[in-house]
Short mmCIF file of C-alpha atoms in Angstrom, two decimals:
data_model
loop_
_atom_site.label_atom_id
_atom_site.label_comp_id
_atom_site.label_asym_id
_atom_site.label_seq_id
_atom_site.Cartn_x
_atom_site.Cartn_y
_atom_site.Cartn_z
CA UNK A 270 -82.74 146.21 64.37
CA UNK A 271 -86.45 145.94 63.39
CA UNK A 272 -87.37 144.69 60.42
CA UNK A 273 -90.34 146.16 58.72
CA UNK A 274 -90.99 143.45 55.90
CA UNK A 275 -90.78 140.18 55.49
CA UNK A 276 -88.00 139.23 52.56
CA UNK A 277 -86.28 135.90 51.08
CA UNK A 278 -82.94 135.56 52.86
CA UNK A 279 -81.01 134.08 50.01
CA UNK A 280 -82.50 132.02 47.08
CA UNK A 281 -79.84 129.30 47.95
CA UNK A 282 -80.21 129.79 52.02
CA UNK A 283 -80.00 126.79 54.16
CA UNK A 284 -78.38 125.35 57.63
CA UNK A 285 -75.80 123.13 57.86
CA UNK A 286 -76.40 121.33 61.46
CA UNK A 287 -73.33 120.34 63.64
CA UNK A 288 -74.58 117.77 66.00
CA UNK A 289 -71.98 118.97 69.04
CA UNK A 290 -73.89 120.77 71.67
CA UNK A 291 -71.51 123.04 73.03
CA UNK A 292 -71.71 125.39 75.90
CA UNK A 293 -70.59 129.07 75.15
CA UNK A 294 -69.63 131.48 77.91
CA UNK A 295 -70.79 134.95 77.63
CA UNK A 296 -70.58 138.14 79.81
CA UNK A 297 -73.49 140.41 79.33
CA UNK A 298 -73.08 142.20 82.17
CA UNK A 299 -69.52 144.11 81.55
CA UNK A 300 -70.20 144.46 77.53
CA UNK A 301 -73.40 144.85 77.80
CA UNK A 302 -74.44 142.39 74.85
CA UNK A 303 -75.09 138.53 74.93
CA UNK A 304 -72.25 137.64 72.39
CA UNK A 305 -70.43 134.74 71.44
CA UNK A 306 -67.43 133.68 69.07
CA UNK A 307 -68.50 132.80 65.53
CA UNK A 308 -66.93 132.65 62.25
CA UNK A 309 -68.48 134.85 59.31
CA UNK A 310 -66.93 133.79 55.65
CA UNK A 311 -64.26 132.17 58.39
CA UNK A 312 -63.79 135.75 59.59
CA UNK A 313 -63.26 135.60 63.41
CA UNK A 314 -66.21 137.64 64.64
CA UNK A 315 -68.08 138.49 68.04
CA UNK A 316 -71.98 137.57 67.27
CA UNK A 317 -74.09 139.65 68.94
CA UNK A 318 -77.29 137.57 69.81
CA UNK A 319 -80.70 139.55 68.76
CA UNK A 320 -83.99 137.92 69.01
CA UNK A 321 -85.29 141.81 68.24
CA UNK A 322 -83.58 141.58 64.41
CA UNK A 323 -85.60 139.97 61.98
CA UNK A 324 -82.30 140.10 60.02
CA UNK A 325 -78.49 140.05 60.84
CA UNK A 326 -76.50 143.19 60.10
CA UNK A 327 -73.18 143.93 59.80
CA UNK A 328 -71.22 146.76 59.61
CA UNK A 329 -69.60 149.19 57.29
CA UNK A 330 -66.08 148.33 58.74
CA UNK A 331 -66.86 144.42 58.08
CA UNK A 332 -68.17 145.07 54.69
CA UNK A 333 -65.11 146.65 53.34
CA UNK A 334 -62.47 143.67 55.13
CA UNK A 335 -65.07 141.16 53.79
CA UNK A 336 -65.49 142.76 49.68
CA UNK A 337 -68.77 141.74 49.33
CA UNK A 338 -71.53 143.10 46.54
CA UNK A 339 -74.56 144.53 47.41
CA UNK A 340 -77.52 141.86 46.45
CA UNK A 341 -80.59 144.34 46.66
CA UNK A 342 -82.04 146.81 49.79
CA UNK A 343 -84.81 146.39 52.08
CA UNK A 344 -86.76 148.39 54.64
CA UNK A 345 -85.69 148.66 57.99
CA UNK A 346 -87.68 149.29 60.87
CA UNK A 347 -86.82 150.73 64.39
CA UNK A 348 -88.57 151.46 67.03
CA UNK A 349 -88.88 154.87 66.44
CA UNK A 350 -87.27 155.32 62.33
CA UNK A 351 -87.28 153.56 59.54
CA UNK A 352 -84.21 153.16 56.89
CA UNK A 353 -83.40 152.06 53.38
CA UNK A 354 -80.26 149.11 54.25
CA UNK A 355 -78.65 147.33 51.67
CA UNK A 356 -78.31 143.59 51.87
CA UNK A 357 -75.04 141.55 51.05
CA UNK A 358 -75.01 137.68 50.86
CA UNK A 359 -72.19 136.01 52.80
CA UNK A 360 -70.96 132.18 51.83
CA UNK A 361 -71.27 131.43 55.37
CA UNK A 362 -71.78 132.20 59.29
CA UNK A 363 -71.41 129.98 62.42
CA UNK A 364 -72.49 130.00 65.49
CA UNK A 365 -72.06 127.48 67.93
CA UNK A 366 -73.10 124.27 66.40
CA UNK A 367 -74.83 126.08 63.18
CA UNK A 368 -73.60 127.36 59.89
CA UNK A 369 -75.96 128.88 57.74
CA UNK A 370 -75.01 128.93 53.99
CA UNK A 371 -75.92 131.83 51.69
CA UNK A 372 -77.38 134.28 53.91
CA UNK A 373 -78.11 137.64 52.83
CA UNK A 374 -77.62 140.08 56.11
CA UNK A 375 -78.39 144.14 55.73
CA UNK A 376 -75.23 146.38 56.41
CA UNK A 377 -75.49 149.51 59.05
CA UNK A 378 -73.84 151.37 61.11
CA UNK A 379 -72.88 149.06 64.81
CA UNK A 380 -71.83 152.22 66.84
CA UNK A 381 -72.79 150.68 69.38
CA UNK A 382 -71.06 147.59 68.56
CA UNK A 383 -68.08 148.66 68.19
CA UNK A 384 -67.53 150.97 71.20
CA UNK A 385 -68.40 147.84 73.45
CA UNK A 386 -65.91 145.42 71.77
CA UNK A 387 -62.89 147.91 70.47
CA UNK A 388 -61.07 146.53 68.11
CA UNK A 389 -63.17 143.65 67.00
CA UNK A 390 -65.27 142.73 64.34
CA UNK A 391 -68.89 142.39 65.70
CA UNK A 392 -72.49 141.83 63.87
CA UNK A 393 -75.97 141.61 65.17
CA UNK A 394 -77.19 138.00 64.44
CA UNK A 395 -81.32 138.25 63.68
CA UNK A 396 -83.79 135.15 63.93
CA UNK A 397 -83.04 134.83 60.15
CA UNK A 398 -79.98 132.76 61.80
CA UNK A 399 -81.89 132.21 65.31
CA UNK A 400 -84.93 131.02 63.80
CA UNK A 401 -83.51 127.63 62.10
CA UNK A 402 -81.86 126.54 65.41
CA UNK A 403 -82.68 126.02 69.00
CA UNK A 404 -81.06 128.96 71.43
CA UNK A 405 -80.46 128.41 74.73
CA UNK A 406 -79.40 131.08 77.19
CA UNK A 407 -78.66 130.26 80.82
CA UNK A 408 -78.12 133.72 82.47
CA UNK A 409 -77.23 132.40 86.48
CA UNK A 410 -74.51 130.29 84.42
CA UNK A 411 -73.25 132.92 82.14
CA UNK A 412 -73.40 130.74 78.88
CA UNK A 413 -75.59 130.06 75.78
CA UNK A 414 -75.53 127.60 72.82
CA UNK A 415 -77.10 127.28 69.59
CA UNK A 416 -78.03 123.60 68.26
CA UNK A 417 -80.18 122.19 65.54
CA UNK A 418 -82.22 120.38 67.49
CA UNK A 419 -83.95 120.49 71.23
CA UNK A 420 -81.94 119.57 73.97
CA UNK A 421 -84.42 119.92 76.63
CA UNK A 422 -87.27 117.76 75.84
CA UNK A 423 -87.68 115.91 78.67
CA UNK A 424 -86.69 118.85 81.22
CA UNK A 425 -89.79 119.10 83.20
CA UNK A 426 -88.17 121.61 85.08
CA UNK A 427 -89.06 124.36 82.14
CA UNK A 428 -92.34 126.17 82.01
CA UNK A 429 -93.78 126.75 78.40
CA UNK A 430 -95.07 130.09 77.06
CA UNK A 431 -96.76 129.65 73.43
CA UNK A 432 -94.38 132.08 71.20
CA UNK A 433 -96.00 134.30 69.00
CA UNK A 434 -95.07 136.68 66.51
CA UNK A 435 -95.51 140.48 65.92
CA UNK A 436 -96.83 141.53 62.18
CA UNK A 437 -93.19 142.20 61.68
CA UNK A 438 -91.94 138.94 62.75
CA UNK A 439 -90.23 139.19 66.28
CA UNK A 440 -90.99 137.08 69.06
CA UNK A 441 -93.89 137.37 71.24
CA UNK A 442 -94.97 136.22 74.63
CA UNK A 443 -97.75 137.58 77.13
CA UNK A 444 -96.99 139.28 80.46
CA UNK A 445 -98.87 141.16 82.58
CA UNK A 446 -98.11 144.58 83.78
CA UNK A 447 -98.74 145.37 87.69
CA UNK A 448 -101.62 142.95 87.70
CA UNK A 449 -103.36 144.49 84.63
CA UNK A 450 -104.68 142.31 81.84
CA UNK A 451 -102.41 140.17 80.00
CA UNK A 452 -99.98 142.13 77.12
CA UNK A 453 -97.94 141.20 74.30
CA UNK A 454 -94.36 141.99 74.49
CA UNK A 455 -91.53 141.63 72.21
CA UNK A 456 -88.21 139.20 73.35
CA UNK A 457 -85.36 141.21 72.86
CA UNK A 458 -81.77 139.77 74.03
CA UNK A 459 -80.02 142.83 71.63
CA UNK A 460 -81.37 145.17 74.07
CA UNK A 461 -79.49 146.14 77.01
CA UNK A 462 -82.55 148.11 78.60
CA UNK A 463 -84.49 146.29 81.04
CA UNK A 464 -87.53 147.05 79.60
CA UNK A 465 -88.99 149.62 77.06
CA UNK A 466 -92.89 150.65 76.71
CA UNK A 467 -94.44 152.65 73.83
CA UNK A 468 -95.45 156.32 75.41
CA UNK A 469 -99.32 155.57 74.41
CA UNK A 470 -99.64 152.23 75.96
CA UNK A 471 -97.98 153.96 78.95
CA UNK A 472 -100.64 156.71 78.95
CA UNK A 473 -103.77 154.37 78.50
CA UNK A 474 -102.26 152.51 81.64
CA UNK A 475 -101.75 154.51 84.15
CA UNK A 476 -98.12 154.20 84.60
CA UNK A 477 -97.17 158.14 84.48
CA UNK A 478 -98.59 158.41 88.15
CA UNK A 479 -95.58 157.99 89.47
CA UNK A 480 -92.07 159.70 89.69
CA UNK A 481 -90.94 160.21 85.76
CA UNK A 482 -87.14 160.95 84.85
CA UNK A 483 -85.49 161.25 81.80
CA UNK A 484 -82.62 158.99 80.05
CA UNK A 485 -80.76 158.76 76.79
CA UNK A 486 -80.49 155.19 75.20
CA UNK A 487 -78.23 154.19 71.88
CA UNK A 488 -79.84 151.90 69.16
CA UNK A 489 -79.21 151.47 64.86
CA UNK A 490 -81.33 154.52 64.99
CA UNK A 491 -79.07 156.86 67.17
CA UNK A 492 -79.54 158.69 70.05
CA UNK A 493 -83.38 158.72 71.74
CA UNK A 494 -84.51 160.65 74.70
CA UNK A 495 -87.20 159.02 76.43
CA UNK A 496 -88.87 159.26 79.96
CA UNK A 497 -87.85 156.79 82.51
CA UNK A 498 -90.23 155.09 85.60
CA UNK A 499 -90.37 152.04 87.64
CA UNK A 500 -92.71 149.07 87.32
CA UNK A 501 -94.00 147.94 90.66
CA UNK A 502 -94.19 144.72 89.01
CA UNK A 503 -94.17 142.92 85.77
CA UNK A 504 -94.91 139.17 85.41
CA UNK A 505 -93.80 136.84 83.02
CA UNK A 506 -94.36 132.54 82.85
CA UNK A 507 -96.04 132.97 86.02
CA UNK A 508 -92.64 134.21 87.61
CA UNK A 509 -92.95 137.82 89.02
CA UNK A 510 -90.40 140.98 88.17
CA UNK A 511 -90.70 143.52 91.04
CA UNK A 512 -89.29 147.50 90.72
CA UNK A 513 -88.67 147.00 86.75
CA UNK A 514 -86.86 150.14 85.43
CA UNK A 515 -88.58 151.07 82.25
CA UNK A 516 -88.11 153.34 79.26
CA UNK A 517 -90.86 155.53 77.47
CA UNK A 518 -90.37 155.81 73.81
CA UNK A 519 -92.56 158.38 72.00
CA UNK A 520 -93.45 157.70 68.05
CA UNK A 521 -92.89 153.84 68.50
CA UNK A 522 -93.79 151.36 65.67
CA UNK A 523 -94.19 147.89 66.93
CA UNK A 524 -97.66 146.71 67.32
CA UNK A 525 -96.62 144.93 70.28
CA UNK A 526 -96.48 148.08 73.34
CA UNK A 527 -93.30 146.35 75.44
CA UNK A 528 -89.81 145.61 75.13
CA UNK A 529 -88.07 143.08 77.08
CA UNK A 530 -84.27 143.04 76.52
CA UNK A 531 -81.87 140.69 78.35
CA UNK A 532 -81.28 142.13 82.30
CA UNK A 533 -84.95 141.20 82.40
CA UNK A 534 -83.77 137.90 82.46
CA UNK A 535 -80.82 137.79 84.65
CA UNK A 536 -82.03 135.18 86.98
CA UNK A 537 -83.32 132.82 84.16
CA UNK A 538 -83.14 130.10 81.63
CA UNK A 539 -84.54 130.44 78.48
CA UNK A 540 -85.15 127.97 75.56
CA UNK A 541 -86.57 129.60 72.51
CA UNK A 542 -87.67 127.18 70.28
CA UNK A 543 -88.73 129.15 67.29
CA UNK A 544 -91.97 129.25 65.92
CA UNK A 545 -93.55 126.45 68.87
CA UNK A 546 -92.28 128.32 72.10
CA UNK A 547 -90.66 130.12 74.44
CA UNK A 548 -89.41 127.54 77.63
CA UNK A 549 -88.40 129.50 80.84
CA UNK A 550 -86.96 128.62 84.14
CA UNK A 551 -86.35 130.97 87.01
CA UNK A 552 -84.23 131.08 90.27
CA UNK A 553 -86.08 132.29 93.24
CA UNK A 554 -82.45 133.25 94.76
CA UNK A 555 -81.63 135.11 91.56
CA UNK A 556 -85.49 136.83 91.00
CA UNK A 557 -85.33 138.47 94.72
CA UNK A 558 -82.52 140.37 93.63
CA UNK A 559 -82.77 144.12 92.74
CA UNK A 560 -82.64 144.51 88.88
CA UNK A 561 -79.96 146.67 87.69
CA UNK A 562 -81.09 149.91 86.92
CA UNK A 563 -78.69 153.78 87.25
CA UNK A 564 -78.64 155.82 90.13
CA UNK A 565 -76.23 158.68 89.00
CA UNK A 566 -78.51 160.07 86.33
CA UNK A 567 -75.56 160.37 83.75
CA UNK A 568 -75.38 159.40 80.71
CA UNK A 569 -71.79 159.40 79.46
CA UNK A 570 -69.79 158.47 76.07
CA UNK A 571 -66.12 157.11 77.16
CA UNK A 572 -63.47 158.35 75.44
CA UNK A 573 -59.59 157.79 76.07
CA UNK A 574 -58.55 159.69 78.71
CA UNK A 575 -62.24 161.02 79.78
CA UNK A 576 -66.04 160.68 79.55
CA UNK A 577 -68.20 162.89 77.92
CA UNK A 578 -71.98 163.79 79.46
CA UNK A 579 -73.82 163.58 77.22
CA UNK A 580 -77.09 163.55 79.11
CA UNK A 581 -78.43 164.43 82.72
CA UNK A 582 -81.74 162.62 83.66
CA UNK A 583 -84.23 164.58 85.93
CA UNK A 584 -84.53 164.72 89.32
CA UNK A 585 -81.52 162.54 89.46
CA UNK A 586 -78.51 163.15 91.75
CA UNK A 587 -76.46 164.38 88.96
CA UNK A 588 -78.83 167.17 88.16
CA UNK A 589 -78.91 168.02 91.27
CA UNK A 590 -74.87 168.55 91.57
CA UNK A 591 -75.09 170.95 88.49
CA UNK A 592 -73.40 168.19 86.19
CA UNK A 593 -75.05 169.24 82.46
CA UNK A 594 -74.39 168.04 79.25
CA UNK A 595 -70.93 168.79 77.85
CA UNK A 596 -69.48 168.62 80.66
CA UNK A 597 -65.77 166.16 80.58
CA UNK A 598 -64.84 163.81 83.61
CA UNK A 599 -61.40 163.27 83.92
CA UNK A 600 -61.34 161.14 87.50
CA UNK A 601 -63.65 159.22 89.19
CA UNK A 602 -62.73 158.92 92.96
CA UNK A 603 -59.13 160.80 92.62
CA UNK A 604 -57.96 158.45 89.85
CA UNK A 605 -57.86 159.71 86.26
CA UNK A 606 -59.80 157.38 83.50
CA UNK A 607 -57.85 155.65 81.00
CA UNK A 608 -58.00 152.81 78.96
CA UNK A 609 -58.18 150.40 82.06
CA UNK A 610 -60.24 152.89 84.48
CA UNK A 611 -63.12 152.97 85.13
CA UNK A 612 -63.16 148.73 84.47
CA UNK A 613 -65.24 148.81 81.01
CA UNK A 614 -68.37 147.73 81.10
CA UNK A 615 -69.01 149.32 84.76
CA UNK A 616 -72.08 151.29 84.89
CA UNK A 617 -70.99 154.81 86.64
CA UNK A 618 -73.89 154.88 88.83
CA UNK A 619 -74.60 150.86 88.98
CA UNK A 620 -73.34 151.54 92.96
CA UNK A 621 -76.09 150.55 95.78
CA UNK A 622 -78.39 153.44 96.90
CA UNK A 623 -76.12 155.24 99.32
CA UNK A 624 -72.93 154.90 97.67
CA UNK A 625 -70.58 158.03 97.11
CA UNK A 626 -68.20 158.68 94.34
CA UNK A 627 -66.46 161.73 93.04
CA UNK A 628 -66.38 163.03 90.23
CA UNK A 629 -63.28 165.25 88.84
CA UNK A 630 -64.23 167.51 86.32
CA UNK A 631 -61.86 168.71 82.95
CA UNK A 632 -61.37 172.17 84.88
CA UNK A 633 -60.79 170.89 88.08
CA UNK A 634 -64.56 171.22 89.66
CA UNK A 635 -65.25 168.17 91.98
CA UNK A 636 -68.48 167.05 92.20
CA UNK A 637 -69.63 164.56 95.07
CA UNK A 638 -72.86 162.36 94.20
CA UNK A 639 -74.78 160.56 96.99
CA UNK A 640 -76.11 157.81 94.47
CA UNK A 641 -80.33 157.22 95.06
CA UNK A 642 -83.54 155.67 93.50
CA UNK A 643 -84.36 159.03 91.41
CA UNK A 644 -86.83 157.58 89.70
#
């Protein structure tokens, strides 16, 4: 979530420091979100971490367990909507070693949310939380913390970017886009796409001269279609990103043109120090890996006992198979999905280029797909 204004976040909001510096464990890659424990009101919840959310949201489901009153609205912005939210002030939320005490957080709709943790409670927590700590996300080691104070000072090993901030408040740092000049882009660990470029910025570039697909992404604001390419290469702290899958998003509303979310940072450390800078530390071993990116072309919902297409990129090897939207798959490789299969969290066409998997359709059709670079 985006925040379009810049509001009070409780006339009585402050942080209560723990001085413990804890390591947390998290596991974006299978739910697809950095999250940790945390305890909101001393509800057990799963706290999403978004640097992209000028304020923390819960959701509907929360609201009603939790019996709060609505405190006022505000105006929330996304990347390609805006919405009226209300706001609700909790008694308190912690995270790692930080409670904050009388925060007001806005209250939406976490589809998203809650199909990657069923049957938990889970929240989006903004920089109106991140912003009075220190966070600290060590991707190679799978963990994260949240203190009140620096616990890297004198770690030379760190290199500092000066963090900025876009009119609407998120986090900003320069990169630089197959050796062009120098851009701004937006810090987003709520994001689960690589990387996401406004459709104009992408024009005035010169990055449609390449092979464009299609692909269907899931934020607060729904469902958005946008074009798909690859970055030759995108640098960032003087470390270099090669073959950077990267969204194009039409109607976009950020002054900053790109979107980093968190597998653009798989093979680093990051410090964020909020309102000085952004400290950064990358693995060569990790770096020369390929980033993550689909090579099915489907884009499926998972239900029970099937998944539902819900959309077919272009040019991709699923298109090419016939697969459309609509269409149900009720095996994968001769076994039938369930609530343990396929393991969640696996990406259906995550596979190396190459790779072969079947696919077992609700009236019986098989489809093979040779998995490739389709874009």
């Amino acid at each position: 979530m985006r925040q379009k204004l810049q509001v009070s976040f409780g006339p009585d909001f402050r942080i209560a420091p723990d001085p413990a510096k804890r390591w947390i464990k998290f596991t974006p890659e299978t739910s697809h979100y950095v999250s940790v424990p945390a305890l909101l009101n001393e509800l057990p919840i799963r706290a999403v971490l978004d640097t992209g959310a000028t304020r923390s949201v819960i959701s509907p489901t929360t609201l009603s367990v939790l019996g709060l009153k609505s405190v006022g609205a505000i105006n929330a912005m996304f990347f390609t909507t805006s919405v009226k939210m209300p706001i609700y002030r909790l008694r308190s939320l912690r995270v790692g070693g930080v409670a904050a005490l009388n925060l007001e957080v806005g209250c939406h709709k976490l589809a998203m949310l809650e199909h990657a943790f069923p049957g938990e409670h889970a929240m989006l927590v903004g920089r109106d939380f991140l912003a009075q700590a220190v966070l600290e996300c060590q991707f190679p080691r799978h963990r994260a913390r949240i203190t009140s104070t620096p616990a890297i000072e004198s770690d030379s090993s760190y290199r500092r970017l000066e963090l900025s901030h876009s009119l609407c408040g998120l986090p900003v740092v320069p990169t630089i886009v197959e050796e062009r000049f120098p851009e701004q882009t937006l810090i987003d660990l709520g994001s689960n796409a690589t990387c996401t470029i406004s459709a104009e910025y992408a024009q005035q570039a010169g990055l449609l001269d390449r092979t464009v697909s299609t692909t269907l992404s899931a934020g607060l604001e729904g469902d958005v279609v946008g074009r798909q390419i690859t970055l030759r290469s995108l640098e960032i702290g003087g470390y270099e990103l090669r073959e950077v899958p990267a969204c194009i998003i039409g109607d976009w509303k950020f002054d900053a043109p790109i979107n980093l979310g968190w597998p653009a940072f798989i093979g680093f450390d990051l410090a964020f120090l909020f309102g000085r800078e952004l400290r950064i530390r990358g693995y060569e071993d990790e770096l020369s890996r390929p980033l993550a990116r689909d090579r099915s072309g489907i884009g499926a919902q998972r239900f029970t006992d099937h998944l539902l297409v819900r959309h077919v990129s272009r040019n991709s090897p699923a298109e090419a198979e016939g697969l459309i939207a609509g269409h149900r798959i009720v095996a994968i490789d001769g076994r039938g999905i369930d609530l343990d299969y396929p393991v969640r969290g696996q990406r259906l066409g995550g596979k190396p280029a190459g790779s072969r998997i079947q696919l077992t359709l609700d009236g019986g059709r098989l489809i093979n797909l040779e998995l490739r670079d389709y874009f």
